[in-house]
PDB file of C-alpha atoms in Angstrom:
ATOM      1  CA  UNK A   1       7.778   3.431  13.294  1.00  0.00           C
ATOM      2  CA  UNK A   2       8.465   3.696   9.758  1.00  0.00           C
ATOM      3  CA  UNK A   3      11.419   5.748   8.992  1.00  0.00           C
ATOM      4  CA  UNK A   4      13.153   4.456   5.382  1.00  0.00           C
ATOM      5  CA  UNK A   5      13.100   7.903   2.956  1.00  0.00           C
ATOM      6  CA  UNK A   6      10.626   5.999   0.566  1.00  0.00           C
ATOM      7  CA  UNK A   7       8.166   5.404   3.272  1.00  0.00           C
ATOM      8  CA  UNK A   8       8.316   8.936   4.712  1.00  0.00           C
ATOM      9  CA  UNK A   9       8.109   9.908   0.882  1.00  0.00           C
ATOM     10  CA  UNK A  10       5.193   8.061  -0.087  1.00  0.00           C
ATOM     11  CA  UNK A  11       3.210   8.826   3.358  1.00  0.00           C
ATOM     12  CA  UNK A  12       3.696  12.444   3.092  1.00  0.00           C
ATOM     13  CA  UNK A  13       2.741  12.597  -0.532  1.00  0.00           C
ATOM     14  CA  UNK A  14      -0.539  10.803   0.505  1.00  0.00           C
ATOM     15  CA  UNK A  15      -1.379  13.343   2.946  1.00  0.00           C
ATOM     16  CA  UNK A  16      -0.394  16.282   1.054  1.00  0.00           C
ATOM     17  CA  UNK A  17      -1.291  15.629  -2.393  1.00  0.00           C
ATOM     18  CA  UNK A  18      -4.350  12.860  -2.724  1.00  0.00           C
ATOM     19  CA  UNK A  19      -6.702  14.389  -0.635  1.00  0.00           C
ATOM     20  CA  UNK A  20      -7.555  10.699   0.834  1.00  0.00           C
ATOM     21  CA  UNK A  21     -10.477  10.305   3.050  1.00  0.00           C
ATOM     22  CA  UNK A  22      -8.100   7.613   4.600  1.00  0.00           C
ATOM     23  CA  UNK A  23      -4.660   6.125   4.270  1.00  0.00           C
ATOM     24  CA  UNK A  24      -3.771   2.777   5.141  1.00  0.00           C
ATOM     25  CA  UNK A  25      -0.113   1.181   5.834  1.00  0.00           C
ATOM     26  CA  UNK A  26       0.531  -2.313   4.408  1.00  0.00           C
ATOM     27  CA  UNK A  27       2.890  -3.926   6.925  1.00  0.00           C
ATOM     28  CA  UNK A  28       4.792  -7.267   5.751  1.00  0.00           C
ATOM     29  CA  UNK A  29       4.179  -8.382   9.739  1.00  0.00           C
ATOM     30  CA  UNK A  30       0.814  -6.860  10.472  1.00  0.00           C
ATOM     31  CA  UNK A  31      -1.117  -6.486   7.147  1.00  0.00           C
ATOM     32  CA  UNK A  32      -3.187  -3.830   6.774  1.00  0.00           C
ATOM     33  CA  UNK A  33      -2.748  -0.657   9.372  1.00  0.00           C
ATOM     34  CA  UNK A  34      -4.514   2.465  10.259  1.00  0.00           C
ATOM     35  CA  UNK A  35      -2.233   5.471  10.598  1.00  0.00           C
ATOM     36  CA  UNK A  36      -2.588   5.310  14.389  1.00  0.00           C
ATOM     37  CA  UNK A  37      -1.807   1.952  15.062  1.00  0.00           C
ATOM     38  CA  UNK A  38       0.643   0.998  17.436  1.00  0.00           C
ATOM     39  CA  UNK A  39       2.939  -1.774  16.559  1.00  0.00           C
ATOM     40  CA  UNK A  40       6.198  -3.302  17.968  1.00  0.00           C
ATOM     41  CA  UNK A  41       9.251  -2.949  15.890  1.00  0.00           C
ATOM     42  CA  UNK A  42      10.012  -5.621  13.317  1.00  0.00           C
ATOM     43  CA  UNK A  43      12.455  -6.424  10.468  1.00  0.00           C
ATOM     44  CA  UNK A  44      10.107  -8.332   8.128  1.00  0.00           C
ATOM     45  CA  UNK A  45       9.624  -7.809   4.285  1.00  0.00           C
ATOM     46  CA  UNK A  46       7.788  -9.534   1.737  1.00  0.00           C
ATOM     47  CA  UNK A  47      10.429  -8.930  -1.203  1.00  0.00           C
ATOM     48  CA  UNK A  48      11.751 -12.042   0.249  1.00  0.00           C
ATOM     49  CA  UNK A  49       8.932 -14.104   0.962  1.00  0.00           C
ATOM     50  CA  UNK A  50       7.467 -16.731  -1.627  1.00  0.00           C
ATOM     51  CA  UNK A  51       4.565 -16.091  -3.346  1.00  0.00           C
ATOM     52  CA  UNK A  52       2.376 -18.674  -1.356  1.00  0.00           C
ATOM     53  CA  UNK A  53       3.057 -16.416   1.592  1.00  0.00           C
ATOM     54  CA  UNK A  54       2.494 -13.382  -0.270  1.00  0.00           C
ATOM     55  CA  UNK A  55      -0.942 -14.639  -1.340  1.00  0.00           C
ATOM     56  CA  UNK A  56      -2.053 -15.515   2.332  1.00  0.00           C
ATOM     57  CA  UNK A  57      -0.824 -12.209   3.489  1.00  0.00           C
ATOM     58  CA  UNK A  58      -2.645 -10.539   0.695  1.00  0.00           C
ATOM     59  CA  UNK A  59      -6.000 -12.686   1.180  1.00  0.00           C
ATOM     60  CA  UNK A  60      -5.479 -11.227   5.171  1.00  0.00           C
ATOM     61  CA  UNK A  61      -5.173  -7.728   4.036  1.00  0.00           C
ATOM     62  CA  UNK A  62      -8.325  -7.702   1.554  1.00  0.00           C
ATOM     63  CA  UNK A  63     -10.179  -9.202   4.243  1.00  0.00           C
ATOM     64  CA  UNK A  64      -9.003  -6.379   6.814  1.00  0.00           C
ATOM     65  CA  UNK A  65      -9.510  -3.682   3.828  1.00  0.00           C
ATOM     66  CA  UNK A  66     -13.142  -5.097   3.323  1.00  0.00           C
ATOM     67  CA  UNK A  67     -14.162  -4.099   6.756  1.00  0.00           C
ATOM     68  CA  UNK A  68     -12.960  -0.688   6.536  1.00  0.00           C
ATOM     69  CA  UNK A  69     -13.911   0.060   2.710  1.00  0.00           C
ATOM     70  CA  UNK A  70     -15.797  -0.752  -0.346  1.00  0.00           C
ATOM     71  CA  UNK A  71     -13.856  -2.468  -2.554  1.00  0.00           C
ATOM     72  CA  UNK A  72     -15.764  -2.455  -5.471  1.00  0.00           C
ATOM     73  CA  UNK A  73     -16.892   1.586  -5.339  1.00  0.00           C
ATOM     74  CA  UNK A  74     -13.944   3.315  -3.275  1.00  0.00           C
ATOM     75  CA  UNK A  75     -10.906   4.524  -5.001  1.00  0.00           C
ATOM     76  CA  UNK A  76      -7.582   3.130  -4.300  1.00  0.00           C
ATOM     77  CA  UNK A  77      -4.095   4.867  -4.744  1.00  0.00           C
ATOM     78  CA  UNK A  78      -0.989   2.428  -4.331  1.00  0.00           C
ATOM     79  CA  UNK A  79       2.338   3.995  -3.434  1.00  0.00           C
ATOM     80  CA  UNK A  80       3.492   0.508  -2.164  1.00  0.00           C
ATOM     81  CA  UNK A  81       6.107  -1.654  -4.001  1.00  0.00           C
ATOM     82  CA  UNK A  82       4.791  -4.220  -6.772  1.00  0.00           C
ATOM     83  CA  UNK A  83       5.212  -7.250  -3.908  1.00  0.00           C
ATOM     84  CA  UNK A  84       3.278  -5.297  -1.555  1.00  0.00           C
ATOM     85  CA  UNK A  85       0.100  -4.856  -4.267  1.00  0.00           C
ATOM     86  CA  UNK A  86       0.406  -7.699  -7.055  1.00  0.00           C
ATOM     87  CA  UNK A  87      -1.936  -9.700  -5.258  1.00  0.00           C
ATOM     88  CA  UNK A  88      -4.242  -7.548  -4.027  1.00  0.00           C
ATOM     89  CA  UNK A  89      -5.198  -5.875  -6.938  1.00  0.00           C
ATOM     90  CA  UNK A  90      -3.752  -8.533 -10.474  1.00  0.00           C
ATOM     91  CA  UNK A  91      -5.130 -11.799  -8.730  1.00  0.00           C
ATOM     92  CA  UNK A  92      -7.687 -10.976  -6.650  1.00  0.00           C
ATOM     93  CA  UNK A  93     -10.026  -8.952  -9.255  1.00  0.00           C
ATOM     94  CA  UNK A  94     -11.834  -7.540  -5.746  1.00  0.00           C
ATOM     95  CA  UNK A  95     -10.695  -4.110  -6.416  1.00  0.00           C
ATOM     96  CA  UNK A  96     -11.835  -3.786  -9.972  1.00  0.00           C
ATOM     97  CA  UNK A  97     -15.376  -2.605 -10.637  1.00  0.00           C
ATOM     98  CA  UNK A  98     -16.397  -3.758 -14.434  1.00  0.00           C
ATOM     99  CA  UNK A  99     -17.680  -0.184 -14.929  1.00  0.00           C
ATOM    100  CA  UNK A 100     -14.908   1.603 -13.387  1.00  0.00           C
ATOM    101  CA  UNK A 101     -11.322   0.812 -12.459  1.00  0.00           C
ATOM    102  CA  UNK A 102     -10.859   2.451  -9.379  1.00  0.00           C
ATOM    103  CA  UNK A 103      -7.188   1.471  -8.968  1.00  0.00           C
ATOM    104  CA  UNK A 104      -4.424   3.487  -9.757  1.00  0.00           C
ATOM    105  CA  UNK A 105      -0.546   3.189  -9.108  1.00  0.00           C
ATOM    106  CA  UNK A 106       1.258   6.612 -10.045  1.00  0.00           C
ATOM    107  CA  UNK A 107       4.293   5.673  -9.770  1.00  0.00           C
ATOM    108  CA  UNK A 108       4.409   2.411 -11.143  1.00  0.00           C
ATOM    109  CA  UNK A 109       7.496   1.384 -13.391  1.00  0.00           C
ATOM    110  CA  UNK A 110       9.783   3.791 -11.634  1.00  0.00           C
ATOM    111  CA  UNK A 111      12.917   2.913 -10.335  1.00  0.00           C
ATOM    112  CA  UNK A 112      13.382   3.564  -6.053  1.00  0.00           C
ATOM    113  CA  UNK A 113      15.918   6.253  -7.106  1.00  0.00           C
ATOM    114  CA  UNK A 114      12.957   8.350  -9.413  1.00  0.00           C
ATOM    115  CA  UNK A 115      10.398   7.742  -6.698  1.00  0.00           C
ATOM    116  CA  UNK A 116      12.579   9.511  -4.227  1.00  0.00           C
ATOM    117  CA  UNK A 117      12.899  12.356  -6.834  1.00  0.00           C
ATOM    118  CA  UNK A 118       9.580  12.431  -7.043  1.00  0.00           C
ATOM    119  CA  UNK A 119       8.615  12.510  -3.897  1.00  0.00           C
ATOM    120  CA  UNK A 120      11.046  15.226  -2.821  1.00  0.00           C
ATOM    121  CA  UNK A 121       9.932  17.224  -5.533  1.00  0.00           C
ATOM    122  CA  UNK A 122       6.060  16.871  -4.389  1.00  0.00           C
ATOM    123  CA  UNK A 123       7.143  17.906  -0.460  1.00  0.00           C
TER     124      UNK A 123
END
C-alpha cells in the first residue's frame, strides 16, 4: 500500500538492519498498523492537520501500542517524520522510562533528501 521512496527505504531499513521483533506502521487514517494489516487506499497525512487532531490521533496510537507492547520497557526506534512522532514521544511521556531512555530517532533532523540517501546506502 505504501509506495513512496521514503516509506520503502525506512521499511526496508527497519527489516534488514534493526533486527526488530516487530515493525509497526503509523498511518494518518488508520493509526497503528501491523505489517500484515489490510487497509483501503486513502490520501491523508498528518502534515496538514492541526495539533488538536494530531494529539487525538497520537492518543489512539498510544492506546493501541500499549496493548501490543510495554511502553515503559520496550525499545522503540522511530523512522517516521516529526509530525507522526512528536505527540507520541515528547508530549506523552509514556514512552520514557526514568532509568532508561528507550526511544531513538536515528535520522532525526535530516532533510528528506539525506534520509533517502541514507536508506539507499543501506539497501
